[in-house]
PDB file of C-alpha atoms in Angstrom:
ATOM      1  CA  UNK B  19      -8.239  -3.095  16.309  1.00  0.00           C
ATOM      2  CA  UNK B  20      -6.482  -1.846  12.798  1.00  0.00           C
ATOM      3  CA  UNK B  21      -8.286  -1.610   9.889  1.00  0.00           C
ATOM      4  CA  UNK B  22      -6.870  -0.218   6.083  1.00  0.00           C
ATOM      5  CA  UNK B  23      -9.317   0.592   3.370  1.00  0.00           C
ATOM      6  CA  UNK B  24      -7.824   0.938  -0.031  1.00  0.00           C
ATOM      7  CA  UNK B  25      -9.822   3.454  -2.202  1.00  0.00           C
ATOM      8  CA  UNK B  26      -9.048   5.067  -5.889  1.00  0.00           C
ATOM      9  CA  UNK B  27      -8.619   1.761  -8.178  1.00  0.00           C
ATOM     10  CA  UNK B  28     -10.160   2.082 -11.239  1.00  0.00           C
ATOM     11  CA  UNK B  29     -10.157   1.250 -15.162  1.00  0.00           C
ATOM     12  CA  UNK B  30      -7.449   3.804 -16.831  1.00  0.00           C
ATOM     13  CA  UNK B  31      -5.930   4.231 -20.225  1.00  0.00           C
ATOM     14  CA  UNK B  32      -2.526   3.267 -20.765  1.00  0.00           C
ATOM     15  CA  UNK B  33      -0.153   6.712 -20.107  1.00  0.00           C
ATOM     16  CA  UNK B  34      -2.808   7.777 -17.126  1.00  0.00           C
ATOM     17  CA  UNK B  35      -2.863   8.015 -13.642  1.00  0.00           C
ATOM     18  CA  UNK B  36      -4.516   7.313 -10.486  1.00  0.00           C
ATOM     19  CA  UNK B  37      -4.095   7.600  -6.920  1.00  0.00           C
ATOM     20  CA  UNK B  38      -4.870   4.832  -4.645  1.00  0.00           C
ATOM     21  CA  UNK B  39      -5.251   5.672  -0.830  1.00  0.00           C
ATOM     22  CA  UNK B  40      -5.280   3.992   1.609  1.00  0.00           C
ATOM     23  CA  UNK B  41      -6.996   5.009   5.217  1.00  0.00           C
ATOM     24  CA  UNK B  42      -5.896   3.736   8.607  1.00  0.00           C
ATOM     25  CA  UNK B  43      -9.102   3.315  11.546  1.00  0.00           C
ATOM     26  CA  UNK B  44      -8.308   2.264  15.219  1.00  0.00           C
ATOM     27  CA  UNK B  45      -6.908   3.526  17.908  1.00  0.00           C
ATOM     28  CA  UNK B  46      -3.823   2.855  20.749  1.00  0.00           C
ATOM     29  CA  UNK B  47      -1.443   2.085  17.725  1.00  0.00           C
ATOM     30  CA  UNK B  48       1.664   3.524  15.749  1.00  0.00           C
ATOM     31  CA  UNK B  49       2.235   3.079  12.676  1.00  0.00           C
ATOM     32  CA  UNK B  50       6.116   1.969  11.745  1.00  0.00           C
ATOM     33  CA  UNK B  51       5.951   1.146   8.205  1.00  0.00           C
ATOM     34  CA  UNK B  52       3.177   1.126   5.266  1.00  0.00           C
ATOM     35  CA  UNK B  53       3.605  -0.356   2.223  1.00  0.00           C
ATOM     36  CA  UNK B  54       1.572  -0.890  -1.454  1.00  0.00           C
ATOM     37  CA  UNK B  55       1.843  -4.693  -2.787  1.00  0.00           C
ATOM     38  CA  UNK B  56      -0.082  -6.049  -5.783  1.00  0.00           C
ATOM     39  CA  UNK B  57      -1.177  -9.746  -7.016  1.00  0.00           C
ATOM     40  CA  UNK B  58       1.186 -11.143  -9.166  1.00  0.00           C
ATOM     41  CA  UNK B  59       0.066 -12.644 -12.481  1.00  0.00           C
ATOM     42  CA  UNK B  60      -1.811 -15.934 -12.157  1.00  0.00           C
ATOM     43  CA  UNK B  61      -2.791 -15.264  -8.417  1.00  0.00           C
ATOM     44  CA  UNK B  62       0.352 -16.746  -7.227  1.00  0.00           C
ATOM     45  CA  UNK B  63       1.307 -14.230  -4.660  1.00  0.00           C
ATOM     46  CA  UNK B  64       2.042 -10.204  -3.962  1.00  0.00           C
ATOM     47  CA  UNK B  65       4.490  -8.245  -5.036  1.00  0.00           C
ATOM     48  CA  UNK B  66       6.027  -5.168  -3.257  1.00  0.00           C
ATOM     49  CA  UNK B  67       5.212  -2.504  -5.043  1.00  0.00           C
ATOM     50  CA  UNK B  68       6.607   0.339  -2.538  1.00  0.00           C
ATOM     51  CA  UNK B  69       6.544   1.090   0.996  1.00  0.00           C
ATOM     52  CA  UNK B  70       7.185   3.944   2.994  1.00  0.00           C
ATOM     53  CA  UNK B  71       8.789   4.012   7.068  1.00  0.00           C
ATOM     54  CA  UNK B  72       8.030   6.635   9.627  1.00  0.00           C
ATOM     55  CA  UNK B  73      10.931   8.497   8.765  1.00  0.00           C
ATOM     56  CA  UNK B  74      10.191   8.925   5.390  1.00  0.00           C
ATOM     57  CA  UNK B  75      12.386   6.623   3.686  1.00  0.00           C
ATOM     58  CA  UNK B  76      10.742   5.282   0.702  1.00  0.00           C
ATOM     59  CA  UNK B  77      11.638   1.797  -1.688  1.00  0.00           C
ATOM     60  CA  UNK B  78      10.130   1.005  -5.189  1.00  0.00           C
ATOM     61  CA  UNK B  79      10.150  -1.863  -7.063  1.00  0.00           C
ATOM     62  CA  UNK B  80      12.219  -1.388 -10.506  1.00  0.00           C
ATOM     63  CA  UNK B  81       9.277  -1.778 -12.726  1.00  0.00           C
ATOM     64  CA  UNK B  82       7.507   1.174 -10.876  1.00  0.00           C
ATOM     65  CA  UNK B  83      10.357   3.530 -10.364  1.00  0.00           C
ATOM     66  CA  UNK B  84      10.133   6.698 -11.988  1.00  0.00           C
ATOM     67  CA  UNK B  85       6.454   6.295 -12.275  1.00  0.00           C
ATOM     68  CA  UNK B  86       5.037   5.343  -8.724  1.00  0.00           C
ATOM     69  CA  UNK B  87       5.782   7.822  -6.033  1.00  0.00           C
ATOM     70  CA  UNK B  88       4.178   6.858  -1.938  1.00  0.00           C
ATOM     71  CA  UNK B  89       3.435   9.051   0.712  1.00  0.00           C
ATOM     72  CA  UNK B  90       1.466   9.847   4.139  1.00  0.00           C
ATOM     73  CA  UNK B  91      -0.144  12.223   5.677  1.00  0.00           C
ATOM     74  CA  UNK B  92       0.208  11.075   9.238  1.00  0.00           C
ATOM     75  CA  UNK B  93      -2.400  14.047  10.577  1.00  0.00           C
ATOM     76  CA  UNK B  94      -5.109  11.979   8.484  1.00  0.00           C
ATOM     77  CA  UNK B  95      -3.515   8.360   8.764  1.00  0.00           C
ATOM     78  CA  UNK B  96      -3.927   8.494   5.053  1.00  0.00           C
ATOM     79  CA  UNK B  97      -0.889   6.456   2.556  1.00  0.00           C
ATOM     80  CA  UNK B  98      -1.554   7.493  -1.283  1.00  0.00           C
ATOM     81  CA  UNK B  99       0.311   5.902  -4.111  1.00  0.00           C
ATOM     82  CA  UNK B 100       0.708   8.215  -6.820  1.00  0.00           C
ATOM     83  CA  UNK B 101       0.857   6.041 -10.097  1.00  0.00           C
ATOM     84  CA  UNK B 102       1.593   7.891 -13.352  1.00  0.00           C
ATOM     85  CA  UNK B 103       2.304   6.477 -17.054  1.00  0.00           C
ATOM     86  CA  UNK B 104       0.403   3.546 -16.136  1.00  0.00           C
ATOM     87  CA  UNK B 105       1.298   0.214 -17.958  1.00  0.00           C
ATOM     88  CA  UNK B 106      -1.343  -2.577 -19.114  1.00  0.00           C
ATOM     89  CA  UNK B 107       1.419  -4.814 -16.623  1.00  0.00           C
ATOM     90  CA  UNK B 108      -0.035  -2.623 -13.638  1.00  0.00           C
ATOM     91  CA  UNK B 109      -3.334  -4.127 -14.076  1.00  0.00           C
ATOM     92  CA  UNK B 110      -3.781  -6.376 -10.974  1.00  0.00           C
ATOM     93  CA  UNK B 111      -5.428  -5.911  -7.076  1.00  0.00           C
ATOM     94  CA  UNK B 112      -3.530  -3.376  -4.933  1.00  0.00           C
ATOM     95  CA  UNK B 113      -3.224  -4.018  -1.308  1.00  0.00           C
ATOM     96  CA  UNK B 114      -2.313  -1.637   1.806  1.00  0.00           C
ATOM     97  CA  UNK B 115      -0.723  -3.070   4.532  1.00  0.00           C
ATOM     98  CA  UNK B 116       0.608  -1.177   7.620  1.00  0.00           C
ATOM     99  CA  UNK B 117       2.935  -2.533   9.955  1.00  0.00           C
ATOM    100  CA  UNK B 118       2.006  -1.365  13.582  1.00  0.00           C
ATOM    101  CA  UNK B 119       3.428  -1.293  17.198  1.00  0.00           C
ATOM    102  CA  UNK B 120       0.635  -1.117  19.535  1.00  0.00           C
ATOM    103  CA  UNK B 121       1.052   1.384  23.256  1.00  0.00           C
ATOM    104  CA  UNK B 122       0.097  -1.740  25.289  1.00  0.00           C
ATOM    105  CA  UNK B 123       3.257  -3.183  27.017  1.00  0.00           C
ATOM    106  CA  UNK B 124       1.390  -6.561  26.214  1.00  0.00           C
ATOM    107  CA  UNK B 125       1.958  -6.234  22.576  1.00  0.00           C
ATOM    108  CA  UNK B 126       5.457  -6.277  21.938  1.00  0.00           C
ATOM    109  CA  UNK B 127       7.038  -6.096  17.921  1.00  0.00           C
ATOM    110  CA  UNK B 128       5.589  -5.179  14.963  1.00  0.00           C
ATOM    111  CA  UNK B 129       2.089  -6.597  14.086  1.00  0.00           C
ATOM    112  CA  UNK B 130       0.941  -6.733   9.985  1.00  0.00           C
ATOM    113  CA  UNK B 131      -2.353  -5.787   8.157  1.00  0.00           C
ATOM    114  CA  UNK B 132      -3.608  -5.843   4.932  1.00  0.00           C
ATOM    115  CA  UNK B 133      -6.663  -4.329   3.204  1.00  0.00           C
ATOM    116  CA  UNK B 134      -9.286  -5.602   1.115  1.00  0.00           C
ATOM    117  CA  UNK B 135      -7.202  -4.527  -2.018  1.00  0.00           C
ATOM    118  CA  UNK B 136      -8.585  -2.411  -4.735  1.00  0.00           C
ATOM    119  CA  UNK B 137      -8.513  -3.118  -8.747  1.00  0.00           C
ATOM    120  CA  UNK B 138      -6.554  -1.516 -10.762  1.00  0.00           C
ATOM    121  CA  UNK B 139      -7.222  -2.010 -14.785  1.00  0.00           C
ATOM    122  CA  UNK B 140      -5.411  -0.401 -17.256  1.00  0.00           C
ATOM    123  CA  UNK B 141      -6.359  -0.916 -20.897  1.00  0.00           C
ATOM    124  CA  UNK B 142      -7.123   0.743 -23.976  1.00  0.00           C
TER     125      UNK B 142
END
C-alpha cells in the first residue's frame, strides 16, 4: 500500500510563496519518479506542473519556470514544491503523485498514485 498526503496549500498574496509537501507512507516500494500536477481551469483535467526522477533530474512547465523549484528528501520520503512570485493563474488544487516499483517480483513496471490534492489560492 502507497499513500501521498499533500500538505502546505493555502490562501497567499500575489508575489508570495508557499511550499507544498508532499509525504510518502507504505512500505516494500521505490520510488522512481514524483511529480506536482494541478487542475486546469474549468475542472477539465491536470496539468504537469513539475516532476522530479530518482536521479535528480527535474522538468517544469514554462509558466512555472523560474518561479517553482521541486525536490526530495528521500531519508524522509518527503517531495516539496517550492513556489515563489506566486500568480493569481496558480490558484487551482495541487496534486502529488509518485510513480513506484514495488520489491515483489509479482509487481512488475511502474505503478501511479495521486494524493488528495491541496488548494492553493492566490489573491489580493
Amino acid at each position: 500500500q502507497v499513500q501521498l498526503v499533500e500538505s502546505g496549500g493555502g490562501l497567499v498574496q500575489p508575489g508570495g510563496s508557499l511550499r507544498l509537501s508532499c509525504a510518502t507512507s507504505g512500505s516494500a516500494f521505490r520510488v522512481t519518479t514524483m511529480a506536482w500536477y494541478r487542475q486546469a481551469p474549468r475542472n477539465q483535467r491536470e496539468l504537469l506542473v513539475a516532476s522530479i526522477t530518482n536521479d535528480g533530474t527535474t522538468d517544469y512547465a514554462d509558466s512555472v519556470k523560474g518561479r517553482f523549484t521541486i525536490s526530495r528528501d528521500k531519508t524522509k520520503n518527503v517531495m516539496h514544491l517550492q513556489m515563489n512570485n506566486l500568480e493569481p493563474e496558480d490558484t487551482t488544487v495541487y496534486y502529488c503523485y509518485a510513480g513506484v516499483r514495488f520489491d515483489s517480483a509479482w509487481y512488475e513496471g511502474e505503478y501511479s498514485y495521486w494524493g488528495q490534492g491541496t488548494q492553493v489560492t492566490v489573491s489580493s
